[in-house]
Tab-separated table of C-alpha atoms in Angstrom:
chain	number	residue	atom	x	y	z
A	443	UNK	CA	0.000	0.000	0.000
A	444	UNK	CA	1.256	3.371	-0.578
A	445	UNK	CA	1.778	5.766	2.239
A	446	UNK	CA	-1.402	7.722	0.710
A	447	UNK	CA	-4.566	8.002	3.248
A	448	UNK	CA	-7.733	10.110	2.248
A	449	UNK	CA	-8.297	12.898	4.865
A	450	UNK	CA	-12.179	12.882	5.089
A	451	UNK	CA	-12.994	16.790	5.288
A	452	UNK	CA	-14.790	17.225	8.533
A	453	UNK	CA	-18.445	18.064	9.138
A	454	UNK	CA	-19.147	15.592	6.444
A	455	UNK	CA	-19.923	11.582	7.242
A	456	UNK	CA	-16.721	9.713	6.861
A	457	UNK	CA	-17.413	7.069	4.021
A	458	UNK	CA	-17.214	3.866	5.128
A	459	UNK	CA	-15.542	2.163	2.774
A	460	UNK	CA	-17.453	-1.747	3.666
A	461	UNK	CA	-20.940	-2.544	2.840
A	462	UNK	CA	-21.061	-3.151	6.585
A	463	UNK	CA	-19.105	-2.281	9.955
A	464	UNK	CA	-19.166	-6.085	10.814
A	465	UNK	CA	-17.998	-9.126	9.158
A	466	UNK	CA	-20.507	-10.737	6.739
A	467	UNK	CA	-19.269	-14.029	8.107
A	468	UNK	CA	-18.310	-13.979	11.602
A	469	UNK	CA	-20.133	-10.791	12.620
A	470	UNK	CA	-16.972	-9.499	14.424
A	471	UNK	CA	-16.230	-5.787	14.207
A	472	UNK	CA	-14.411	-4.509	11.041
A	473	UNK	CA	-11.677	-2.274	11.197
A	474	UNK	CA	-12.311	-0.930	8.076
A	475	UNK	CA	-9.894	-3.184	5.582
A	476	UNK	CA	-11.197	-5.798	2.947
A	477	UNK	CA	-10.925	-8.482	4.884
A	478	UNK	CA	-12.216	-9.824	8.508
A	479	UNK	CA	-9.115	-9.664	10.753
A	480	UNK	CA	-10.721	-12.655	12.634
A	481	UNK	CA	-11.884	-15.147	10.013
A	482	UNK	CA	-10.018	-13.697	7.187
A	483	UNK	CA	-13.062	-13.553	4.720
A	484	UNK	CA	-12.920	-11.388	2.106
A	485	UNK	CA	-15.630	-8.190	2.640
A	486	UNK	CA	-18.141	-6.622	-0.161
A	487	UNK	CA	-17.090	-2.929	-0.847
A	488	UNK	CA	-19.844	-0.687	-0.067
A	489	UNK	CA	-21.551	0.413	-3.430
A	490	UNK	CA	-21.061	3.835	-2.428
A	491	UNK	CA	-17.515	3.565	-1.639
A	492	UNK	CA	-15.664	6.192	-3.675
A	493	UNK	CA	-13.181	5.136	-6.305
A	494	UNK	CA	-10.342	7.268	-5.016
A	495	UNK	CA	-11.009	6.098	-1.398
A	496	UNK	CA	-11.495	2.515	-3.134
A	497	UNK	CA	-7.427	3.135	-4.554
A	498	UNK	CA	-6.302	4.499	-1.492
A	499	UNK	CA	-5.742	8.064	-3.349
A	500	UNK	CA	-6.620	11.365	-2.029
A	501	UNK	CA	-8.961	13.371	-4.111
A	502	UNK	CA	-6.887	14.949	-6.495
A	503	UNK	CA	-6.341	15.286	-10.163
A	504	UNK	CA	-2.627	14.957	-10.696
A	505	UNK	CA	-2.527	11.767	-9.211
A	506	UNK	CA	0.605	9.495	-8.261
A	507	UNK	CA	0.030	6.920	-11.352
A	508	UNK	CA	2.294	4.704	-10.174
A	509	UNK	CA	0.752	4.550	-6.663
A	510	UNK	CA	-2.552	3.980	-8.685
A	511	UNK	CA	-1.378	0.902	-10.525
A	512	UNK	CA	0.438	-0.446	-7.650
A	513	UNK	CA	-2.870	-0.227	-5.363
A	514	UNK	CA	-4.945	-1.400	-8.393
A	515	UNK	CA	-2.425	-4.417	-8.767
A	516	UNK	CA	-2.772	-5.700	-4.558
A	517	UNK	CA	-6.108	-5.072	-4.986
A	518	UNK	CA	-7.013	-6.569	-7.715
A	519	UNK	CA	-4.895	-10.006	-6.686
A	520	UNK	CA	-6.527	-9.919	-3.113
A	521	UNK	CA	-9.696	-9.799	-5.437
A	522	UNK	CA	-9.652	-11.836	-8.195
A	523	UNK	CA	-12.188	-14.627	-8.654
A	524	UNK	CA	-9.584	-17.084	-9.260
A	525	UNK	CA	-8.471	-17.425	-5.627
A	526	UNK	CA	-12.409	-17.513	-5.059
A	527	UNK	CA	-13.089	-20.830	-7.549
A	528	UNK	CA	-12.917	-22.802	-4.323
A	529	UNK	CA	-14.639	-20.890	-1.827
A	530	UNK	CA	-18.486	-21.026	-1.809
A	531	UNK	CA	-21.072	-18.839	-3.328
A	532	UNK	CA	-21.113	-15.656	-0.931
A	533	UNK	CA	-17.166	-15.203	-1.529
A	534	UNK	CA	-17.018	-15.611	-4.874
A	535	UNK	CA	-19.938	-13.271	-5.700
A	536	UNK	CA	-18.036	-10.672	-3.543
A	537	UNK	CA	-14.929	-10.997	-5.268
A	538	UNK	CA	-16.837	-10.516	-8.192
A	539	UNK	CA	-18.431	-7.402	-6.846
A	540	UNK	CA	-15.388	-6.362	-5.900
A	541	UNK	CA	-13.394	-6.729	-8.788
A	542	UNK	CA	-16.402	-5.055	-11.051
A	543	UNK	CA	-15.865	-2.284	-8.888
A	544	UNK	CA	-12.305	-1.668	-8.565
A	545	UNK	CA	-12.095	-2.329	-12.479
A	546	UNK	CA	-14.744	0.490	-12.890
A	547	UNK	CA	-12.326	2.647	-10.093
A	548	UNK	CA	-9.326	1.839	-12.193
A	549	UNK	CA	-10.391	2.896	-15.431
A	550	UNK	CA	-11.955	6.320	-14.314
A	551	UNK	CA	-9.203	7.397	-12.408
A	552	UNK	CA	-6.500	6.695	-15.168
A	553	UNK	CA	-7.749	8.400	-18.201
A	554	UNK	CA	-7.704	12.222	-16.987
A	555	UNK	CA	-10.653	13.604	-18.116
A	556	UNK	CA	-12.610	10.430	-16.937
A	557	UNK	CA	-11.237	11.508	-13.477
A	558	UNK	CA	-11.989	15.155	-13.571
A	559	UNK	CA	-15.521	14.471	-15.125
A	560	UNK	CA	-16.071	11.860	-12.269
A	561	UNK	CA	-14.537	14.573	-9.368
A	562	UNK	CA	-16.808	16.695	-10.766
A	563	UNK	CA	-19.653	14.509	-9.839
A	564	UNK	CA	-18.529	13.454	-6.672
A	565	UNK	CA	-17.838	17.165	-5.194
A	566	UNK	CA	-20.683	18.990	-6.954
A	567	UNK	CA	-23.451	16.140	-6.716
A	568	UNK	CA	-24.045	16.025	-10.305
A	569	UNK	CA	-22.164	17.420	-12.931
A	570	UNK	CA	-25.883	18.927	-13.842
A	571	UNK	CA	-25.834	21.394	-11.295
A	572	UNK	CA	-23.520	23.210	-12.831
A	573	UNK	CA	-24.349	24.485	-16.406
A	574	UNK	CA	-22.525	26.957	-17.820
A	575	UNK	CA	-23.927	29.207	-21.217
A	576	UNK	CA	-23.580	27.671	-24.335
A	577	UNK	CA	-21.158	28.062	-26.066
A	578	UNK	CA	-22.845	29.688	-28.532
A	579	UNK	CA	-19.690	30.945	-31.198
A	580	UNK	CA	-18.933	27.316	-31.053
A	581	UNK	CA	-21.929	25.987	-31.636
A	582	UNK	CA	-22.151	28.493	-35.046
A	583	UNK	CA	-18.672	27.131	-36.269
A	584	UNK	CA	-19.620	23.400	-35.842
A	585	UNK	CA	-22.865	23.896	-37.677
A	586	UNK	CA	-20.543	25.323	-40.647
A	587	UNK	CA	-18.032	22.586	-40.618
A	588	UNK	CA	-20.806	20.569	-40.469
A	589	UNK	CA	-22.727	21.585	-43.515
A	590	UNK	CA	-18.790	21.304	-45.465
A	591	UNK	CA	-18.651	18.058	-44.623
A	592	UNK	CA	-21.864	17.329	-45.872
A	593	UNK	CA	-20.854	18.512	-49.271
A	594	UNK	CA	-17.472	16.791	-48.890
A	595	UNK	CA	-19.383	13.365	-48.430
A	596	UNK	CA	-22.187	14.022	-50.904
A	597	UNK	CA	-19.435	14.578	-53.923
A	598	UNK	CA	-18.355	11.150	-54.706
A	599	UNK	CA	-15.032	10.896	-56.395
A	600	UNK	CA	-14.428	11.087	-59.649
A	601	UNK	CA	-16.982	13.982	-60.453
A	602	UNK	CA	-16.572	17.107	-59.072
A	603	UNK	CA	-13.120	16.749	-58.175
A	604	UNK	CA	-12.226	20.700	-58.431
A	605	UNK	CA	-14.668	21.485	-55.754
A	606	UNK	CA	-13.677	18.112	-54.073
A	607	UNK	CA	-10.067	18.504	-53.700
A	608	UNK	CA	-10.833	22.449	-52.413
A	609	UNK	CA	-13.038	21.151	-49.700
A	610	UNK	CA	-10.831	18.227	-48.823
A	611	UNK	CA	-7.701	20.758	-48.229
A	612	UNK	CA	-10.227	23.061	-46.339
A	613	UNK	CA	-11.448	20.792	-44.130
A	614	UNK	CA	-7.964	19.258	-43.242
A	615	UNK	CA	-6.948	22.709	-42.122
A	616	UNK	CA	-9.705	23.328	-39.648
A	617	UNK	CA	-8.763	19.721	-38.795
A	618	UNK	CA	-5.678	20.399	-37.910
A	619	UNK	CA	-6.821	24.102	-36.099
A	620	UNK	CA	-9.374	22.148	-34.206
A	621	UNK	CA	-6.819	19.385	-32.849
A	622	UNK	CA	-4.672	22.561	-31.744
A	623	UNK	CA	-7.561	24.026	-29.844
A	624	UNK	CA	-8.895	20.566	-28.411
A	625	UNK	CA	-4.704	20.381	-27.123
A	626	UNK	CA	-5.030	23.803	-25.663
A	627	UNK	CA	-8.177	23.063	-23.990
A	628	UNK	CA	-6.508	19.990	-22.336
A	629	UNK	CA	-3.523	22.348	-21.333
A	630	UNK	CA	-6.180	24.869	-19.666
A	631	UNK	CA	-7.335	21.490	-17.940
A	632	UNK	CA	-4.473	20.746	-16.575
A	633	UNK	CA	-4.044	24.071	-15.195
A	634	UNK	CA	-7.455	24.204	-13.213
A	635	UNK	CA	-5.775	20.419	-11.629
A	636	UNK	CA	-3.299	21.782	-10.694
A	637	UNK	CA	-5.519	24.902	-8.674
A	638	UNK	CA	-8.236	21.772	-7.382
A	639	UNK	CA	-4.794	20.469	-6.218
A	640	UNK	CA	-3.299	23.354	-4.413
A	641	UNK	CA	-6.608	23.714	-2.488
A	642	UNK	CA	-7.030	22.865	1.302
A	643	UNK	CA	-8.486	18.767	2.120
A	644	UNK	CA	-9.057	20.118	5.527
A	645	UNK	CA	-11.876	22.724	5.947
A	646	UNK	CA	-10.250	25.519	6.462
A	647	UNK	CA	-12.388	28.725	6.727
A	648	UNK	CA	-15.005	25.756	5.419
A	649	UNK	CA	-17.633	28.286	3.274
A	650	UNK	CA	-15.007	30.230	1.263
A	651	UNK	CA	-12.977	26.852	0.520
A	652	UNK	CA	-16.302	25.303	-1.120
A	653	UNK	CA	-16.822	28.166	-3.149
A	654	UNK	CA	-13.100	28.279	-4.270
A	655	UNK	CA	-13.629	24.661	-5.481
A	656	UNK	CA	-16.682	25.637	-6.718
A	657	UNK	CA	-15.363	27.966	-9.167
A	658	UNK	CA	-12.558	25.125	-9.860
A	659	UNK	CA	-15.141	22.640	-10.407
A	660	UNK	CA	-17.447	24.918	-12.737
A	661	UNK	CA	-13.957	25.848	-14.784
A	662	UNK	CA	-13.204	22.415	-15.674
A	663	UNK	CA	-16.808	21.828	-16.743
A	664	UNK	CA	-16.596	24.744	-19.100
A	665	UNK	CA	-13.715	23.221	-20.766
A	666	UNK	CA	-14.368	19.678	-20.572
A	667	UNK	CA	-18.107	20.483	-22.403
A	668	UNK	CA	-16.506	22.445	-24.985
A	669	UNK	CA	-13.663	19.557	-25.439
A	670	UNK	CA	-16.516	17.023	-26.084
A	671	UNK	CA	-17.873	19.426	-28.907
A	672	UNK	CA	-14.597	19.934	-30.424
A	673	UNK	CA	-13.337	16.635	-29.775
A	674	UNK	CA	-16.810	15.302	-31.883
A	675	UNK	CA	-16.237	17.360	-35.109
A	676	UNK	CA	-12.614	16.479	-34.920
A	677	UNK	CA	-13.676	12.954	-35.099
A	678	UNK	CA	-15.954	13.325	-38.103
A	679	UNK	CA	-13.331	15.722	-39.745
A	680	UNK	CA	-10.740	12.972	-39.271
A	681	UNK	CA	-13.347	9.893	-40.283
A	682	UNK	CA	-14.148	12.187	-43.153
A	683	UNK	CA	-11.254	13.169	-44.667
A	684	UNK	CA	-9.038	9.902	-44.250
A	685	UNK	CA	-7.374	8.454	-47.379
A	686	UNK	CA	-9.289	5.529	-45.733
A	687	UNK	CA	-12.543	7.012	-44.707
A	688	UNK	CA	-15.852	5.281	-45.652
A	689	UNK	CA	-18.201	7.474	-47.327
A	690	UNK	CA	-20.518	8.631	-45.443
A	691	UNK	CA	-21.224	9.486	-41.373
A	692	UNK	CA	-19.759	6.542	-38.497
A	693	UNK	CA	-23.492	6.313	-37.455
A	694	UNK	CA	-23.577	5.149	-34.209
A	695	UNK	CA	-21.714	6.761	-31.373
B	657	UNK	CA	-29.024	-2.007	-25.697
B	658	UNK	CA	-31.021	-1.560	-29.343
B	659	UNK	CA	-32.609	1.517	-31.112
B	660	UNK	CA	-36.320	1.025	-30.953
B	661	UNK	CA	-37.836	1.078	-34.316
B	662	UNK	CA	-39.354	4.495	-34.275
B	663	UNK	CA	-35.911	5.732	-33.596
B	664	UNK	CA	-34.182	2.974	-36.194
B	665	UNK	CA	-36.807	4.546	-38.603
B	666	UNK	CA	-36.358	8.500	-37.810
B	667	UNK	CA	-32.498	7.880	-38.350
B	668	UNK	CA	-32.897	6.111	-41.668
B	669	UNK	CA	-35.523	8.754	-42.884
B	670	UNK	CA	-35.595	11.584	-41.308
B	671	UNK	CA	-38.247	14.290	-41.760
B	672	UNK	CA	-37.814	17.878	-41.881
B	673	UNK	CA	-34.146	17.952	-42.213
B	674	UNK	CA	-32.796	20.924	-43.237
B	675	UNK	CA	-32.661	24.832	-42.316
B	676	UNK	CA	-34.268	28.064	-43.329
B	677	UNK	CA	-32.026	31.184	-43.709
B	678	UNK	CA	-31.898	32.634	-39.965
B	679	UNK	CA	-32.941	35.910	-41.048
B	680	UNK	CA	-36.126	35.109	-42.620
B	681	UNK	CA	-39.589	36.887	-41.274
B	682	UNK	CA	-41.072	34.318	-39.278
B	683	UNK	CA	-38.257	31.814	-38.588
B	684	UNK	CA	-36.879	31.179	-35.368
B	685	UNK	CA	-33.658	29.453	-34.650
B	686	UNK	CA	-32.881	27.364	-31.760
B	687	UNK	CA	-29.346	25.633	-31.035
B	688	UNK	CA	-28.593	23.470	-28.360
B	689	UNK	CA	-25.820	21.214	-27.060
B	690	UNK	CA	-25.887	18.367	-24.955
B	691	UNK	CA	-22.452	18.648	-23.063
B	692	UNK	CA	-22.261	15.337	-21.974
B	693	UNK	CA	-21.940	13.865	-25.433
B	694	UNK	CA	-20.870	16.934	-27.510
B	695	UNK	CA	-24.100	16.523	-29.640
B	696	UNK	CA	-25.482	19.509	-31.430
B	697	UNK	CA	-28.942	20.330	-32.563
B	698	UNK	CA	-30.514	23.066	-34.715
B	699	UNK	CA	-34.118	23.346	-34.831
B	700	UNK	CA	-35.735	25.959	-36.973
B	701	UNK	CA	-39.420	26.794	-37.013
B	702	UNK	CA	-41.304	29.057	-39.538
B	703	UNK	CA	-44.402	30.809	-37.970
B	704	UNK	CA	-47.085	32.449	-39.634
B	705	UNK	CA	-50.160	33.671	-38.267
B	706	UNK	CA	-48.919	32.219	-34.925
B	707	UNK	CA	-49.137	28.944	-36.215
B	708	UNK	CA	-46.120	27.001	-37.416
B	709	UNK	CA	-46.178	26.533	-40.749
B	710	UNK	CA	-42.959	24.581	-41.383
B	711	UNK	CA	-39.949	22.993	-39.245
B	712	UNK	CA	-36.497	22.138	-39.622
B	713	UNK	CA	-33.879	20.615	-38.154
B	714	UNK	CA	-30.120	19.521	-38.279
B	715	UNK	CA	-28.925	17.046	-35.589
B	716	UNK	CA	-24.987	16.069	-35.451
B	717	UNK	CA	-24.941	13.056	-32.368
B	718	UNK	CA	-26.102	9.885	-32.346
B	719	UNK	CA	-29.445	8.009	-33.763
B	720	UNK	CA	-31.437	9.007	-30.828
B	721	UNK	CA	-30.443	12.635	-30.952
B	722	UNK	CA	-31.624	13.041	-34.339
B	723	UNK	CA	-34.793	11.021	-33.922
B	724	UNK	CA	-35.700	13.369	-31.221
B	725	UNK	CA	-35.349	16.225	-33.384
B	726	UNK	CA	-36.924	14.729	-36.114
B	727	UNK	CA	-39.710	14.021	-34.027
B	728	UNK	CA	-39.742	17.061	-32.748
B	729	UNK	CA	-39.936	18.686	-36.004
B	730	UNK	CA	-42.977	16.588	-37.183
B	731	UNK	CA	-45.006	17.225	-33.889
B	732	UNK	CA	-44.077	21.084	-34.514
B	733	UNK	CA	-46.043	21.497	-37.606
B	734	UNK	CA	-49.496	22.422	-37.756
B	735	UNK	CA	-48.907	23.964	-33.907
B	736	UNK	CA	-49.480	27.464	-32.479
B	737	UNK	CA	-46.591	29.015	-30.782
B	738	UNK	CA	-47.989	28.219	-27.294
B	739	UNK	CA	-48.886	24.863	-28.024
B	740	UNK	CA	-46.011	24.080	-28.975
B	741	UNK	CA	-44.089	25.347	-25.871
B	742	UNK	CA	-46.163	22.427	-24.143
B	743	UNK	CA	-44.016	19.952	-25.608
B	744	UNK	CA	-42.550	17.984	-23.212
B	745	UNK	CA	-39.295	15.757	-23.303
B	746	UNK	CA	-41.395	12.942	-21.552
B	747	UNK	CA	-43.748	12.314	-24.648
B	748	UNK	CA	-40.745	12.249	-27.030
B	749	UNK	CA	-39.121	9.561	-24.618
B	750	UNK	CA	-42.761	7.541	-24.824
B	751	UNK	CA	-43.007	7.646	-28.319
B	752	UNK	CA	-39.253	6.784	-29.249
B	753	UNK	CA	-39.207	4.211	-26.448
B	754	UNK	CA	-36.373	5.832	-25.585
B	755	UNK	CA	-33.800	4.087	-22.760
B	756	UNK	CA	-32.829	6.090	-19.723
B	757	UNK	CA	-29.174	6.823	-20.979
B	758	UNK	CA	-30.559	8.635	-24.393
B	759	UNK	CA	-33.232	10.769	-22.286
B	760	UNK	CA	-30.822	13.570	-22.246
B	761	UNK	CA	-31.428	13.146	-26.024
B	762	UNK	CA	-35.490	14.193	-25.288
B	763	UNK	CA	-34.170	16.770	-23.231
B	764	UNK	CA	-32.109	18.335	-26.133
B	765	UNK	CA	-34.985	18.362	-28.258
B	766	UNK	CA	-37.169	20.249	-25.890
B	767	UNK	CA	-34.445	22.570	-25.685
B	768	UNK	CA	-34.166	22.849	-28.911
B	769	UNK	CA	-38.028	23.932	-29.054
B	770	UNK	CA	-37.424	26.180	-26.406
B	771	UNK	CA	-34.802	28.140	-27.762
B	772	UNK	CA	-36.385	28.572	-31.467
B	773	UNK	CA	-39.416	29.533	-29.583
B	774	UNK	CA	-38.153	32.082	-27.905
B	775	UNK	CA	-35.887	33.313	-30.853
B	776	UNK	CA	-39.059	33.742	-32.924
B	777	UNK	CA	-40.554	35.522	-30.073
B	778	UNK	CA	-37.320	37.962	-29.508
B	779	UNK	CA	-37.494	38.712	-33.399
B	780	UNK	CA	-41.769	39.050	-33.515
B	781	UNK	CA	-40.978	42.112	-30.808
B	782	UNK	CA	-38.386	43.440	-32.169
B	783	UNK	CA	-39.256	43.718	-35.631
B	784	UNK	CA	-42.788	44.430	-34.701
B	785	UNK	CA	-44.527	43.099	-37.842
B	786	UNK	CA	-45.330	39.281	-37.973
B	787	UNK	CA	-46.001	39.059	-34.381
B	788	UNK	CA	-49.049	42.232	-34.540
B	789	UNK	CA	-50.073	40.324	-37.328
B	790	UNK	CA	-50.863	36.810	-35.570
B	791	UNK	CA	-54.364	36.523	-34.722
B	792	UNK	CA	-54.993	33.166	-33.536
B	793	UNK	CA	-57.570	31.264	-35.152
């Protein structure tokens, strides 16, 4: 285990991380780790156990990666429903559970903006409550690039290739603008981790530190949102204008 | 999870797509985005007489998305301005047979309404003419 521990901010419930405070098995008291200290049975993870506490990670968003695979790794061997093929049903359907759920933990907090999108949720309820304007400009410019591609797709090769070619070297550029703003959008993502970072665990002066990470919180919703739109067209631009690319729109997504 | 075939349907053939120019007496213009999947939805309405006449729209996310609109768009038609702000997400999600991860689809859609709604509305006052004109019948 890493020498990480997640400070619970006080005034708020401390998350139990079990299901329960005593041991499905031998009903002794738990002390809180994932397995009875008495009859050594492997415990269910509470369902609302969250999936930093789960990796033993405080919450924030530059995280220690290699304390994050190192956790996931113990974990996931203390876990795994091989060591559970001979034990009977309740075990292995918790180290199923288990395993589901540390997976699901894993895989959020890796990938960056999974993790800021699922902070996001955690400290502010639901990433709902806070909805910024839309972005309106943006909106304007997609709709353009939109109807270009349209054109693009609807001239088949072969005929039209004048107006073909033009829009194929067009579109490629605002490609390659767009993949430039989606990188500087990631940068300005980065940034607001690193403020989230540099705030207080402990609540200090507890009102004005919420509404600092407020503001944090709504920031990196403004950019992820706007990331998602860019990072869409980019994806048709690039599906589009591929020496590969099937005609016509990747439907499903 | 599958489409229904309402939505399998709308996203194979759907009506009303298309726009009207933005500055046309008459037409309002909504645009919406859901952030959550980065989809983007234009719905344009054309009133006349306080009824709308005609409806558009341009939907760039996934099948459900542009079912909604194209629902949307169809249910539009042939509706006053006020009736039509009674639209509600939940019948969209009732007719499409729509799962609860693509509600936020429904919900686009209704904002869409909303928004060309009120566009029409913002122009009507400010250019005076269509909306003094509208007498309901």
């Amino acid at each position: 285990m890493s020498e990480h521990t997640h400070q619970p901010e006080s005034g708020r419930a401390r998350e139990l991380p079990m299901a329960r405070s005593m041991c499905w098995h031998c009903q002794s008291e738990m002390t809180g780790e994932y397995f009875c200290g008495r009859c050594v049975k492997v415990q269910p993870l509470s369902k609302e156990l969250d999936y930093f506490t789960c990796l033993n990670l405080p919450r924030k968003l530059n995280l220690d990666e290699q304390a994050l695979e190192e956790t996931f790794y113990a974990l996931s061997r203390s876990f795994h429903p091989d060591y559970y093929a001979t034990k009977d049903e309740g075990e292995k359907a918790i180290s199923l559970g288990n395993t589901a759920l540390l997976n699901t933990a894993y895989r959020t907090l890796k990938d960056p903006v999974q993790r800021a999108e699922y902070l996001i949720r955690l400290e502010a309820g639901s990433a709902k409550d806070i909805r910024n304007s839309p972005p309106a400009d943006l909106f304007d410019e997609i709709l353009e690039l939109q109807e270009d591609l349209d054109e693009f797709r609807s001239l088949s090769a072969g005929e039209s290739d004048e107006r073909r070619q033009e829009l194929l070297e067009k579109l490629q550029a605002d490609r390659r603008t767009l993949e430039a703003r989606k990188a500087q959008m990631e940068d300005r993502l980065r940034e607001q981790f690193s403020r989230w970072d540099a705030l207080p665990t402990e609540a200090e002066g507890e009102a004005t530190v919420r509404s600092q990470k407020d503001a944090v919180l709504a920031g990196m919703q403004e950019i992820l949102s706007n990331r998602t739109y860019v990072k869409n067209i980019v994806n048709d631009l690039v599906a589009a204008t591929s020496p590969t690319a099937e005609p016509g729109r990747s439907a499903w997504h | 999870m599958a489409y229904s075939e309402k939505v399998i349907d709308h996203y194979n053939n759907p009506r009303n797509m298309g726009s009207f120019k933005k500055e046309e007496d008459g037409v309002g213009t909504g645009i919406v985005g859901a952030p959550e999947c980065g989809d983007v939805m234009k719905l344009q309405i054309k009133v006349e007489n306080d009824t709308i006449v005609d409806a558009k729209f341009k939907t760039f996310g996934c099948g459900s998305a542009i079912a909604s609109s194209s629902l949307a768009t169809e249910w539009l038609k042939g509706k006053t301005v006020d009736q039509a702000g009674q639209i509600k997400n939940t019948e969209i999600v009732q007719e499409l047979n729509l799962p609860p991860v693509k509600i936020h689809c429904s919900v686009l859609a209704e904002d869409a309404i909303k928004a060309a709604l009120n566009d029409y509305k913002k122009k009507a006052d400010t250019e005076g003419e269509t909306a003094e004109a509208a007498t309901p019948a």
